Structure formats: structure tokens, C-alpha cells
C-alpha positions as protocol buffer text, in pm:
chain_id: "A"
residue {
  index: 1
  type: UNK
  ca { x: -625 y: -87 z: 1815 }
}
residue {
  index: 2
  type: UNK
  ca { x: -778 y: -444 z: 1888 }
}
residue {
  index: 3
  type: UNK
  ca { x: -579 y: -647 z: 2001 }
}
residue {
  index: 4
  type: UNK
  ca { x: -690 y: -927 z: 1770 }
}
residue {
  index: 5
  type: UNK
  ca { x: -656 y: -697 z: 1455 }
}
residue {
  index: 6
  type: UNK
  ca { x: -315 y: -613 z: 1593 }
}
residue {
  index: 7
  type: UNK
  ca { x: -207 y: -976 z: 1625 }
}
residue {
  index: 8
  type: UNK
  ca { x: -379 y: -1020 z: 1240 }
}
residue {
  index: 9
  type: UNK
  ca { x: -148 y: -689 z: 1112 }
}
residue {
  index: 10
  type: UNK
  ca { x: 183 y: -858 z: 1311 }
}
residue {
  index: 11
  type: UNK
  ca { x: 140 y: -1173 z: 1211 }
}
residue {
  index: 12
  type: UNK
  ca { x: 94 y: -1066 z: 826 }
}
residue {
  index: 13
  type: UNK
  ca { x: 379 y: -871 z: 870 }
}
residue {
  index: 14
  type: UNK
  ca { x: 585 y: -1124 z: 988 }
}
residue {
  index: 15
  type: UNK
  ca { x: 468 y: -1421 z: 767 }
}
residue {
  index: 16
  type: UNK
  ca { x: 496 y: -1168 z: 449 }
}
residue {
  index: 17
  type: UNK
  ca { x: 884 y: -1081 z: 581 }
}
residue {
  index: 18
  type: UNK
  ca { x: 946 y: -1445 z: 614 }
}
residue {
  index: 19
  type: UNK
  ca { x: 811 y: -1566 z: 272 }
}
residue {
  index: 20
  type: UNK
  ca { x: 990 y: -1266 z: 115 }
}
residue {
  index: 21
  type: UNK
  ca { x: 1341 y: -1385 z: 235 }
}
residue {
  index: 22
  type: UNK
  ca { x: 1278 y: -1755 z: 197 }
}
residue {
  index: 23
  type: UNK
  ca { x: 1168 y: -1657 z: -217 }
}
residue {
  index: 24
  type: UNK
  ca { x: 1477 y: -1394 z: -227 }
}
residue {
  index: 25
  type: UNK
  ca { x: 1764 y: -1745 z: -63 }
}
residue {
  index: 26
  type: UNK
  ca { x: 1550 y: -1979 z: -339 }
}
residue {
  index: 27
  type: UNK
  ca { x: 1559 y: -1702 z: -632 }
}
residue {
  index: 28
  type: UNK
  ca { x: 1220 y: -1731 z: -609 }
}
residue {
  index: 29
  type: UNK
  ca { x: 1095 y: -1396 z: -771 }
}
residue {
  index: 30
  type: UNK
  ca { x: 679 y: -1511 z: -725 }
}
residue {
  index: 31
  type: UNK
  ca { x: 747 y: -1657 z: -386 }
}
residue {
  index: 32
  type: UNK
  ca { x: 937 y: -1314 z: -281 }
}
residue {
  index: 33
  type: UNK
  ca { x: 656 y: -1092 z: -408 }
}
residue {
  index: 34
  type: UNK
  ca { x: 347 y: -1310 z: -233 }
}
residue {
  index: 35
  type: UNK
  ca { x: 595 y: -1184 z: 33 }
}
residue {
  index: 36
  type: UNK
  ca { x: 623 y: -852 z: -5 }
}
residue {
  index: 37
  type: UNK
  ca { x: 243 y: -868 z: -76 }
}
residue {
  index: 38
  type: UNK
  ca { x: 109 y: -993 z: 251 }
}
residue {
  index: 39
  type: UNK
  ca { x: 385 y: -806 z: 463 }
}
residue {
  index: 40
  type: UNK
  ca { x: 221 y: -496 z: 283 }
}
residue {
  index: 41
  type: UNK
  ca { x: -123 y: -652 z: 369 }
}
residue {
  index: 42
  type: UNK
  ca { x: -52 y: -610 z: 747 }
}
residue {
  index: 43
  type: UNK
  ca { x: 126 y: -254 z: 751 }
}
residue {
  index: 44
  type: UNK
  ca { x: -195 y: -130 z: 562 }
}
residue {
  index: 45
  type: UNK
  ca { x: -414 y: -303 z: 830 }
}
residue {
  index: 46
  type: UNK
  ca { x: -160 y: -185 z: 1112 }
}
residue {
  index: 47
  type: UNK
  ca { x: -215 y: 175 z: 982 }
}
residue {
  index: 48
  type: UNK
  ca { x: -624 y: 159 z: 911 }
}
residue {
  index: 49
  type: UNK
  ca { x: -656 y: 20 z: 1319 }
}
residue {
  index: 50
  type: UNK
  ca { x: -371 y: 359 z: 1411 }
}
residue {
  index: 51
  type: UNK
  ca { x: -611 y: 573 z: 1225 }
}
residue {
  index: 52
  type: UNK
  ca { x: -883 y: 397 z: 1397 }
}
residue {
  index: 53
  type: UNK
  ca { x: -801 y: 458 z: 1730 }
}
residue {
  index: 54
  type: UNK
  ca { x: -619 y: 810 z: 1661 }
}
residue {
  index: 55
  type: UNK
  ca { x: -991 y: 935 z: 1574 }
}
residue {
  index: 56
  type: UNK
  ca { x: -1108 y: 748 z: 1897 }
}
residue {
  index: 57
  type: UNK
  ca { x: -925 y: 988 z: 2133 }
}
């Protein structure tokens, strides 16, 4: 994997987890699912660069 598509996939991950519990303490039901949303972003671009390199090797 990358490393800069790595760094893109943790940050998304991290920034989606973040967004999702700030909407979920505000009762913020859109807020919470943008977060879900991009934390699902990066686990789907986490997984295409595994695949990626597992076909590398």
C-alpha cells in the first residue's frame, strides 16, 4: 500500500469516526451519517490498496 493512500484511508477513517460521534453527542442524525459515510470511504480505500498490494506479491 502507498503510503500516501494509506495516510488518505486513515485519515478518512478517523475524520468519519470523529464526525460520527460529534453528530451522535449533538443528536445530530445527518451529521452522524456524513460520519459513518466518510469513515466507510476510507475502509473501502484501505481494502482496494490491501487488494492492491496482495496481487503485488
Amino acid at each position: 500500500m502507498s503510503a500516501g493512500e494509506k495516510a488518505k484511508a486513515k485519515t478518512e477513517q478517523a475524520k468519519g469516526k470523529a464526525q460520527e460521534a460529534l453528530g451522535r453527542a449533538a443528536e445530530d442524525e445527518r451529521m452522524e451519517s456524513e460520519g459513518q459515510a466518510t469513515k466507510s470511504k476510507g475502509d473501502a480505500r484501505e481494502a482496494k490498496e490491501k487488494t492492491k498490494d496482495a496481487f503485488k506479491h
